[in-house]
């Protein structure tokens, strides 16, 4: 558990990093940002809190020696000697440049923040926030031109959605990371940070939800998909945990072994987890990620029925008539 209510900002520095393939180079700042209380509050609210709330936890890795992971090494240098913050931030920027080899990577700012006063599992610690800005938003400003107010279009950094961020803790190997632009390129997680997901209850449940959704998408019969969702829901209600082996056993009645294996292999490649049969999913957490199967029922192509928490579909009867599709749906409402 992480408590950031007493967190403060000690240092901020900004560098500009381009795309190495396009030979855009980088510009390194020699001075920290001149901070104000408003700036500190903004970064605490919009850059620290969202990372911690995301609860997407990763760990550094390296093929041969964790000490050779560049970001792990440079951040630990800062924690050991805070006066090296500026120097190590420049090293981090240079490493980011070396990792920026995908043609779709845009040049932009790299903001590095030294946080203090975080409480992790009851222990006060420091943290280093690393943030990459690749896209800026347009906004209108008002300029007073000798008594005549003019509208001026400007560009700036949006505070509403973090693009790429990482929070490195001084106490252990945990890294909180966000990459909202991952559909364009995966360099942030894989090449720059070199991190892999940690198998937290949330992460495992999320994978389980993705597995169930993929299985359901391969079932053409709405009643069969409905039955799968109901059986999974029953297993969740009957036990505090549910294993991947149980999901596999239930799914065998609806998809063949090869299809299940292909789905599992794809998820394993994306997540980096070892998705063995004995992997246990926390039932209450898993239930949150099964709603797109247990509470959404595909009636036909392009038609999906969503039911509320206190209702469930018990049967679907679909007939193709000369006037089109006719569906009769039986819905049970709890308490009625």
mmCIF file of C-alpha atoms in Angstrom:
data_model
loop_
_atom_site.group_PDB
_atom_site.id
_atom_site.type_symbol
_atom_site.label_atom_id
_atom_site.label_comp_id
_atom_site.label_asym_id
_atom_site.label_seq_id
_atom_site.Cartn_x
_atom_site.Cartn_y
_atom_site.Cartn_z
ATOM 1 C CA UNK A 1 0.000 0.000 0.000
ATOM 2 C CA UNK A 2 1.262 3.485 -0.887
ATOM 3 C CA UNK A 3 0.262 6.660 0.958
ATOM 4 C CA UNK A 4 1.105 9.877 -0.916
ATOM 5 C CA UNK A 5 -0.749 12.283 1.393
ATOM 6 C CA UNK A 6 2.566 13.537 2.831
ATOM 7 C CA UNK A 7 4.508 13.422 -0.440
ATOM 8 C CA UNK A 8 6.508 16.471 -1.496
ATOM 9 C CA UNK A 9 8.575 17.478 -4.504
ATOM 10 C CA UNK A 10 12.287 18.098 -3.985
ATOM 11 C CA UNK A 11 13.522 18.585 -7.551
ATOM 12 C CA UNK A 12 12.218 18.910 -11.117
ATOM 13 C CA UNK A 13 14.190 19.028 -14.342
ATOM 14 C CA UNK A 14 13.127 19.048 -18.003
ATOM 15 C CA UNK A 15 15.064 17.831 -21.054
ATOM 16 C CA UNK A 16 14.074 17.610 -24.720
ATOM 17 C CA UNK A 17 14.631 14.299 -26.504
ATOM 18 C CA UNK A 18 14.223 13.640 -30.222
ATOM 19 C CA UNK A 19 14.000 10.594 -32.463
ATOM 20 C CA UNK A 20 17.361 8.903 -32.986
ATOM 21 C CA UNK A 21 16.410 7.414 -36.367
ATOM 22 C CA UNK A 22 15.699 10.931 -37.660
ATOM 23 C CA UNK A 23 18.889 12.174 -35.954
ATOM 24 C CA UNK A 24 16.953 14.854 -34.063
ATOM 25 C CA UNK A 25 19.353 14.801 -31.121
ATOM 26 C CA UNK A 26 18.583 15.944 -27.601
ATOM 27 C CA UNK A 27 18.841 19.124 -25.524
ATOM 28 C CA UNK A 28 19.855 18.687 -21.898
ATOM 29 C CA UNK A 29 19.079 21.209 -19.192
ATOM 30 C CA UNK A 30 21.808 22.074 -16.703
ATOM 31 C CA UNK A 31 19.418 23.621 -14.203
ATOM 32 C CA UNK A 32 16.439 22.420 -12.260
ATOM 33 C CA UNK A 33 13.023 23.986 -12.798
ATOM 34 C CA UNK A 34 12.266 27.029 -10.634
ATOM 35 C CA UNK A 35 9.358 25.722 -8.662
ATOM 36 C CA UNK A 36 6.351 27.348 -7.025
ATOM 37 C CA UNK A 37 3.758 25.865 -4.698
ATOM 38 C CA UNK A 38 1.252 25.840 -7.570
ATOM 39 C CA UNK A 39 3.650 23.905 -9.817
ATOM 40 C CA UNK A 40 4.375 21.390 -7.064
ATOM 41 C CA UNK A 41 0.673 20.929 -6.322
ATOM 42 C CA UNK A 42 -0.050 20.436 -10.028
ATOM 43 C CA UNK A 43 2.568 17.710 -10.397
ATOM 44 C CA UNK A 44 1.498 15.978 -7.186
ATOM 45 C CA UNK A 45 -2.132 15.960 -8.296
ATOM 46 C CA UNK A 46 -1.736 15.177 -12.001
ATOM 47 C CA UNK A 47 1.559 13.293 -12.243
ATOM 48 C CA UNK A 48 2.047 11.414 -8.963
ATOM 49 C CA UNK A 49 -1.490 10.475 -7.937
ATOM 50 C CA UNK A 50 -2.607 8.936 -11.295
ATOM 51 C CA UNK A 51 0.409 6.626 -11.405
ATOM 52 C CA UNK A 52 -0.211 5.322 -7.892
ATOM 53 C CA UNK A 53 -3.965 4.989 -8.497
ATOM 54 C CA UNK A 54 -3.403 2.998 -11.683
ATOM 55 C CA UNK A 55 -1.968 0.171 -9.579
ATOM 56 C CA UNK A 56 -0.247 -1.126 -12.729
ATOM 57 C CA UNK A 57 2.875 -2.516 -11.070
ATOM 58 C CA UNK A 58 5.959 -3.664 -12.944
ATOM 59 C CA UNK A 59 9.492 -4.726 -12.098
ATOM 60 C CA UNK A 60 12.823 -3.933 -13.748
ATOM 61 C CA UNK A 61 14.559 -6.741 -15.603
ATOM 62 C CA UNK A 62 17.677 -7.384 -17.638
ATOM 63 C CA UNK A 63 18.698 -10.426 -19.644
ATOM 64 C CA UNK A 64 21.899 -10.975 -17.646
ATOM 65 C CA UNK A 65 22.146 -8.627 -14.635
ATOM 66 C CA UNK A 66 19.516 -6.272 -13.174
ATOM 67 C CA UNK A 67 22.302 -3.817 -12.385
ATOM 68 C CA UNK A 68 22.779 -3.384 -16.140
ATOM 69 C CA UNK A 69 19.235 -2.064 -16.554
ATOM 70 C CA UNK A 70 19.972 1.593 -17.340
ATOM 71 C CA UNK A 71 16.946 3.227 -15.683
ATOM 72 C CA UNK A 72 17.291 0.982 -12.623
ATOM 73 C CA UNK A 73 20.972 1.951 -12.326
ATOM 74 C CA UNK A 74 20.528 5.712 -12.827
ATOM 75 C CA UNK A 75 17.532 6.012 -10.469
ATOM 76 C CA UNK A 76 19.354 4.099 -7.737
ATOM 77 C CA UNK A 77 22.287 6.481 -8.132
ATOM 78 C CA UNK A 78 19.897 9.357 -7.389
ATOM 79 C CA UNK A 79 18.451 7.607 -4.331
ATOM 80 C CA UNK A 80 21.967 6.927 -3.008
ATOM 81 C CA UNK A 81 23.205 10.457 -3.737
ATOM 82 C CA UNK A 82 20.379 13.003 -4.313
ATOM 83 C CA UNK A 83 22.915 15.688 -5.287
ATOM 84 C CA UNK A 84 23.537 13.686 -8.492
ATOM 85 C CA UNK A 85 19.915 14.253 -9.608
ATOM 86 C CA UNK A 86 20.779 16.608 -12.478
ATOM 87 C CA UNK A 87 23.624 14.434 -13.780
ATOM 88 C CA UNK A 88 21.632 11.211 -13.611
ATOM 89 C CA UNK A 89 18.577 12.839 -15.197
ATOM 90 C CA UNK A 90 20.789 13.685 -18.176
ATOM 91 C CA UNK A 91 21.922 10.062 -18.326
ATOM 92 C CA UNK A 92 18.280 8.964 -18.321
ATOM 93 C CA UNK A 93 17.555 11.393 -21.183
ATOM 94 C CA UNK A 94 20.491 10.027 -23.196
ATOM 95 C CA UNK A 95 19.270 6.487 -22.600
ATOM 96 C CA UNK A 96 15.776 7.490 -23.766
ATOM 97 C CA UNK A 97 17.302 8.895 -26.953
ATOM 98 C CA UNK A 98 19.147 5.635 -27.589
ATOM 99 C CA UNK A 99 15.828 3.770 -27.198
ATOM 100 C CA UNK A 100 13.887 6.149 -29.500
ATOM 101 C CA UNK A 101 14.436 4.207 -32.708
ATOM 102 C CA UNK A 102 10.853 3.609 -33.869
ATOM 103 C CA UNK A 103 9.795 5.880 -36.772
ATOM 104 C CA UNK A 104 6.523 6.788 -35.028
ATOM 105 C CA UNK A 105 8.241 8.125 -31.903
ATOM 106 C CA UNK A 106 7.803 11.893 -31.698
ATOM 107 C CA UNK A 107 10.292 14.295 -30.202
ATOM 108 C CA UNK A 108 9.224 15.912 -26.954
ATOM 109 C CA UNK A 109 9.985 16.794 -23.378
ATOM 110 C CA UNK A 110 11.231 14.475 -20.662
ATOM 111 C CA UNK A 111 10.196 15.618 -17.177
ATOM 112 C CA UNK A 112 11.952 14.033 -14.205
ATOM 113 C CA UNK A 113 10.731 14.673 -10.652
ATOM 114 C CA UNK A 114 12.302 13.701 -7.324
ATOM 115 C CA UNK A 115 9.520 12.955 -4.824
ATOM 116 C CA UNK A 116 10.024 12.554 -1.073
ATOM 117 C CA UNK A 117 7.756 11.556 1.806
ATOM 118 C CA UNK A 118 5.921 8.637 0.197
ATOM 119 C CA UNK A 119 4.922 5.916 2.649
ATOM 120 C CA UNK A 120 5.205 2.409 1.206
ATOM 121 C CA UNK A 121 4.018 -0.454 3.414
ATOM 122 C CA UNK A 122 4.563 1.757 6.460
ATOM 123 C CA UNK A 123 8.077 2.855 5.437
ATOM 124 C CA UNK A 124 8.866 6.424 4.328
ATOM 125 C CA UNK A 125 10.716 6.474 1.018
ATOM 126 C CA UNK A 126 11.687 8.559 -2.003
ATOM 127 C CA UNK A 127 10.604 8.065 -5.596
ATOM 128 C CA UNK A 128 11.628 9.252 -9.028
ATOM 129 C CA UNK A 129 8.941 10.175 -11.533
ATOM 130 C CA UNK A 130 9.868 9.974 -15.220
ATOM 131 C CA UNK A 131 7.396 11.470 -17.703
ATOM 132 C CA UNK A 132 7.515 11.687 -21.484
ATOM 133 C CA UNK A 133 5.527 14.313 -23.398
ATOM 134 C CA UNK A 134 5.081 13.477 -27.085
ATOM 135 C CA UNK A 135 1.871 15.346 -27.872
ATOM 136 C CA UNK A 136 0.697 18.802 -26.897
ATOM 137 C CA UNK A 137 -2.820 20.214 -26.851
ATOM 138 C CA UNK A 138 -4.026 23.440 -28.412
ATOM 139 C CA UNK A 139 -5.783 25.981 -26.243
ATOM 140 C CA UNK A 140 -6.927 29.598 -26.478
ATOM 141 C CA UNK A 141 -5.417 32.401 -24.441
ATOM 142 C CA UNK A 142 -6.496 36.034 -24.135
ATOM 143 C CA UNK A 143 -4.028 38.850 -24.789
ATOM 144 C CA UNK A 144 -4.567 42.487 -23.838
ATOM 145 C CA UNK A 145 -3.415 44.535 -26.825
ATOM 146 C CA UNK A 146 -3.711 48.170 -25.712
ATOM 147 C CA UNK A 147 -7.199 47.693 -24.326
ATOM 148 C CA UNK A 148 -8.373 45.412 -27.142
ATOM 149 C CA UNK A 149 -8.600 41.785 -26.062
ATOM 150 C CA UNK A 150 -7.380 39.286 -28.625
ATOM 151 C CA UNK A 151 -7.690 35.496 -28.723
ATOM 152 C CA UNK A 152 -4.404 33.700 -29.309
ATOM 153 C CA UNK A 153 -3.960 30.007 -30.029
ATOM 154 C CA UNK A 154 -1.210 28.345 -28.020
ATOM 155 C CA UNK A 155 -0.016 24.812 -27.372
ATOM 156 C CA UNK A 156 0.801 23.268 -24.018
ATOM 157 C CA UNK A 157 1.020 20.091 -21.971
ATOM 158 C CA UNK A 158 -2.330 18.542 -21.086
ATOM 159 C CA UNK A 159 -2.910 17.688 -17.435
ATOM 160 C CA UNK A 160 -5.982 15.567 -18.120
ATOM 161 C CA UNK A 161 -4.294 12.436 -19.452
ATOM 162 C CA UNK A 162 -0.758 11.271 -18.768
ATOM 163 C CA UNK A 163 0.941 10.098 -21.964
ATOM 164 C CA UNK A 164 3.888 8.101 -20.664
ATOM 165 C CA UNK A 165 4.944 7.922 -17.043
ATOM 166 C CA UNK A 166 6.878 5.814 -14.567
ATOM 167 C CA UNK A 167 7.287 6.036 -10.802
ATOM 168 C CA UNK A 168 10.377 4.278 -9.457
ATOM 169 C CA UNK A 169 10.423 3.566 -5.708
ATOM 170 C CA UNK A 170 13.589 3.734 -3.615
ATOM 171 C CA UNK A 171 12.543 0.816 -1.397
ATOM 172 C CA UNK A 172 12.284 -2.062 -3.865
ATOM 173 C CA UNK A 173 12.083 -3.119 -7.504
ATOM 174 C CA UNK A 174 8.497 -1.947 -8.009
ATOM 175 C CA UNK A 175 7.685 0.469 -10.823
ATOM 176 C CA UNK A 176 4.293 2.053 -11.475
ATOM 177 C CA UNK A 177 3.991 2.743 -15.198
ATOM 178 C CA UNK A 178 1.519 4.167 -17.707
ATOM 179 C CA UNK A 179 1.714 4.276 -21.501
ATOM 180 C CA UNK A 180 -1.488 5.660 -23.000
ATOM 181 C CA UNK A 181 0.127 5.847 -26.466
ATOM 182 C CA UNK A 182 1.255 2.209 -26.537
ATOM 183 C CA UNK A 183 -0.766 1.513 -29.692
ATOM 184 C CA UNK A 184 1.794 3.551 -31.627
ATOM 185 C CA UNK A 185 4.960 1.987 -30.221
ATOM 186 C CA UNK A 186 6.003 -0.137 -27.243
ATOM 187 C CA UNK A 187 9.436 1.398 -26.722
ATOM 188 C CA UNK A 188 8.561 3.063 -23.379
ATOM 189 C CA UNK A 189 8.001 -0.175 -21.472
ATOM 190 C CA UNK A 190 10.147 -2.601 -23.442
ATOM 191 C CA UNK A 191 13.210 -0.707 -24.685
ATOM 192 C CA UNK A 192 13.528 2.301 -22.373
ATOM 193 C CA UNK A 193 12.313 1.150 -18.956
ATOM 194 C CA UNK A 194 12.742 -2.597 -19.593
ATOM 195 C CA UNK A 195 10.022 -3.611 -17.165
ATOM 196 C CA UNK A 196 7.666 -6.565 -16.932
ATOM 197 C CA UNK A 197 4.289 -6.735 -15.160
ATOM 198 C CA UNK A 198 4.260 -8.075 -11.620
ATOM 199 C CA UNK A 199 1.598 -10.654 -10.872
ATOM 200 C CA UNK A 200 -0.501 -8.606 -8.472
ATOM 201 C CA UNK A 201 -4.097 -9.709 -7.778
ATOM 202 C CA UNK A 202 -5.355 -6.930 -10.049
ATOM 203 C CA UNK A 203 -2.973 -7.812 -12.884
ATOM 204 C CA UNK A 204 -3.864 -11.511 -12.719
ATOM 205 C CA UNK A 205 -7.594 -10.753 -12.614
ATOM 206 C CA UNK A 206 -7.230 -8.422 -15.591
ATOM 207 C CA UNK A 207 -5.546 -11.187 -17.591
ATOM 208 C CA UNK A 208 -8.316 -13.586 -16.562
ATOM 209 C CA UNK A 209 -10.929 -11.119 -17.792
ATOM 210 C CA UNK A 210 -9.152 -10.758 -21.141
ATOM 211 C CA UNK A 211 -8.980 -14.556 -21.425
ATOM 212 C CA UNK A 212 -12.697 -14.949 -20.767
ATOM 213 C CA UNK A 213 -13.581 -12.194 -23.240
ATOM 214 C CA UNK A 214 -11.455 -13.801 -25.964
ATOM 215 C CA UNK A 215 -13.042 -17.211 -25.347
ATOM 216 C CA UNK A 216 -16.550 -15.752 -25.441
ATOM 217 C CA UNK A 217 -15.831 -13.985 -28.746
ATOM 218 C CA UNK A 218 -15.212 -17.374 -30.381
ATOM 219 C CA UNK A 219 -18.616 -18.741 -29.350
ATOM 220 C CA UNK A 220 -21.218 -18.109 -32.045
ATOM 221 C CA UNK A 221 -24.251 -19.479 -30.158
ATOM 222 C CA UNK A 222 -25.588 -16.767 -27.776
ATOM 223 C CA UNK A 223 -27.011 -19.379 -25.391
ATOM 224 C CA UNK A 224 -23.653 -21.142 -25.184
ATOM 225 C CA UNK A 225 -21.870 -17.843 -24.477
ATOM 226 C CA UNK A 226 -24.525 -17.073 -21.865
ATOM 227 C CA UNK A 227 -24.026 -20.475 -20.256
ATOM 228 C CA UNK A 228 -20.249 -19.940 -20.131
ATOM 229 C CA UNK A 229 -20.705 -16.614 -18.340
ATOM 230 C CA UNK A 230 -23.153 -18.132 -15.854
ATOM 231 C CA UNK A 231 -20.835 -21.037 -15.049
ATOM 232 C CA UNK A 232 -17.903 -18.696 -14.491
ATOM 233 C CA UNK A 233 -20.062 -16.463 -12.264
ATOM 234 C CA UNK A 234 -21.123 -19.485 -10.216
ATOM 235 C CA UNK A 235 -17.493 -20.570 -9.743
ATOM 236 C CA UNK A 236 -16.585 -17.049 -8.617
ATOM 237 C CA UNK A 237 -19.412 -17.018 -6.067
ATOM 238 C CA UNK A 238 -18.514 -20.447 -4.656
ATOM 239 C CA UNK A 239 -14.839 -19.829 -3.926
ATOM 240 C CA UNK A 240 -12.500 -17.043 -2.802
ATOM 241 C CA UNK A 241 -10.192 -17.839 -5.729
ATOM 242 C CA UNK A 242 -10.533 -19.419 -9.146
ATOM 243 C CA UNK A 243 -7.638 -20.976 -11.050
ATOM 244 C CA UNK A 244 -6.867 -20.763 -14.751
ATOM 245 C CA UNK A 245 -7.208 -24.533 -14.736
ATOM 246 C CA UNK A 246 -10.869 -24.235 -13.722
ATOM 247 C CA UNK A 247 -11.490 -21.642 -16.455
ATOM 248 C CA UNK A 248 -9.787 -23.963 -18.949
ATOM 249 C CA UNK A 249 -11.933 -26.907 -17.811
ATOM 250 C CA UNK A 250 -15.176 -24.930 -18.144
ATOM 251 C CA UNK A 251 -14.135 -23.446 -21.497
ATOM 252 C CA UNK A 252 -13.430 -26.902 -22.951
ATOM 253 C CA UNK A 253 -17.196 -27.332 -23.451
ATOM 254 C CA UNK A 254 -17.303 -24.272 -25.743
ATOM 255 C CA UNK A 255 -13.955 -23.939 -27.570
ATOM 256 C CA UNK A 256 -11.469 -26.602 -28.623
ATOM 257 C CA UNK A 257 -8.072 -27.071 -27.015
ATOM 258 C CA UNK A 258 -6.159 -25.487 -29.909
ATOM 259 C CA UNK A 259 -8.270 -22.310 -29.812
ATOM 260 C CA UNK A 260 -7.834 -22.030 -26.044
ATOM 261 C CA UNK A 261 -4.085 -22.605 -26.361
ATOM 262 C CA UNK A 262 -3.782 -19.900 -29.014
ATOM 263 C CA UNK A 263 -5.655 -17.383 -26.840
ATOM 264 C CA UNK A 264 -3.529 -18.243 -23.815
ATOM 265 C CA UNK A 265 -0.298 -17.999 -25.813
ATOM 266 C CA UNK A 266 -1.214 -14.548 -27.132
ATOM 267 C CA UNK A 267 -2.082 -13.286 -23.649
ATOM 268 C CA UNK A 268 1.100 -14.751 -22.211
ATOM 269 C CA UNK A 269 3.160 -12.968 -24.865
ATOM 270 C CA UNK A 270 1.466 -9.635 -24.190
ATOM 271 C CA UNK A 271 1.519 -9.843 -20.396
ATOM 272 C CA UNK A 272 4.842 -11.534 -19.743
ATOM 273 C CA UNK A 273 3.112 -13.742 -17.135
ATOM 274 C CA UNK A 274 3.500 -17.478 -16.757
ATOM 275 C CA UNK A 275 -0.151 -18.423 -17.289
ATOM 276 C CA UNK A 276 -0.048 -21.888 -15.755
ATOM 277 C CA UNK A 277 -3.161 -23.844 -14.780
ATOM 278 C CA UNK A 278 -2.425 -23.303 -11.072
ATOM 279 C CA UNK A 279 -2.425 -19.492 -11.334
ATOM 280 C CA UNK A 280 -5.013 -18.324 -8.787
ATOM 281 C CA UNK A 281 -7.294 -15.349 -9.448
ATOM 282 C CA UNK A 282 -8.891 -13.488 -6.548
ATOM 283 C CA UNK A 283 -12.626 -14.018 -7.119
ATOM 284 C CA UNK A 284 -13.951 -10.540 -6.107
ATOM 285 C CA UNK A 285 -11.246 -8.828 -8.194
ATOM 286 C CA UNK A 286 -11.748 -11.204 -11.125
ATOM 287 C CA UNK A 287 -15.503 -10.555 -11.050
ATOM 288 C CA UNK A 288 -14.871 -6.896 -11.922
ATOM 289 C CA UNK A 289 -13.142 -7.936 -15.143
ATOM 290 C CA UNK A 290 -15.758 -10.480 -16.228
ATOM 291 C CA UNK A 291 -18.644 -8.046 -16.593
ATOM 292 C CA UNK A 292 -18.115 -7.721 -20.339
ATOM 293 C CA UNK A 293 -18.960 -11.443 -20.538
ATOM 294 C CA UNK A 294 -21.357 -12.010 -17.646
ATOM 295 C CA UNK A 295 -23.305 -8.767 -18.115
ATOM 296 C CA UNK A 296 -23.011 -8.305 -21.881
ATOM 297 C CA UNK A 297 -24.658 -10.828 -24.180
ATOM 298 C CA UNK A 298 -24.171 -10.805 -27.943
ATOM 299 C CA UNK A 299 -27.536 -11.513 -29.536
ATOM 300 C CA UNK A 300 -26.381 -11.255 -33.136
ATOM 301 C CA UNK A 301 -23.777 -9.475 -35.208
ATOM 302 C CA UNK A 302 -23.778 -5.836 -34.081
ATOM 303 C CA UNK A 303 -26.392 -6.436 -31.361
ATOM 304 C CA UNK A 304 -25.316 -6.739 -27.715
ATOM 305 C CA UNK A 305 -27.624 -6.665 -24.703
ATOM 306 C CA UNK A 306 -26.245 -5.194 -21.473
ATOM 307 C CA UNK A 307 -27.955 -6.166 -18.210
ATOM 308 C CA UNK A 308 -27.775 -4.402 -14.861
ATOM 309 C CA UNK A 309 -26.216 -5.832 -11.706
ATOM 310 C CA UNK A 310 -29.580 -7.045 -10.345
ATOM 311 C CA UNK A 311 -30.693 -8.842 -13.503
ATOM 312 C CA UNK A 312 -29.550 -11.723 -15.675
ATOM 313 C CA UNK A 313 -30.535 -13.379 -18.932
ATOM 314 C CA UNK A 314 -31.761 -16.948 -18.488
ATOM 315 C CA UNK A 315 -32.559 -17.873 -22.096
ATOM 316 C CA UNK A 316 -32.362 -16.536 -25.627
ATOM 317 C CA UNK A 317 -34.488 -17.810 -28.502
ATOM 318 C CA UNK A 318 -33.497 -16.481 -31.920
ATOM 319 C CA UNK A 319 -35.417 -17.098 -35.133
ATOM 320 C CA UNK A 320 -34.681 -15.903 -38.641
ATOM 321 C CA UNK A 321 -37.949 -14.905 -40.302
ATOM 322 C CA UNK A 322 -38.776 -13.380 -43.658
ATOM 323 C CA UNK A 323 -39.104 -10.058 -41.832
ATOM 324 C CA UNK A 324 -35.693 -10.384 -40.222
ATOM 325 C CA UNK A 325 -34.302 -11.589 -36.926
ATOM 326 C CA UNK A 326 -36.719 -12.210 -34.049
ATOM 327 C CA UNK A 327 -35.203 -12.677 -30.592
ATOM 328 C CA UNK A 328 -37.123 -13.701 -27.490
ATOM 329 C CA UNK A 329 -35.111 -13.045 -24.345
ATOM 330 C CA UNK A 330 -35.995 -14.216 -20.835
ATOM 331 C CA UNK A 331 -34.606 -11.902 -18.151
ATOM 332 C CA UNK A 332 -34.610 -12.636 -14.433
ATOM 333 C CA UNK A 333 -34.674 -9.639 -12.081
ATOM 334 C CA UNK A 334 -33.543 -10.253 -8.523
ATOM 335 C CA UNK A 335 -35.992 -9.234 -5.831
ATOM 336 C CA UNK A 336 -38.995 -9.603 -8.131
#
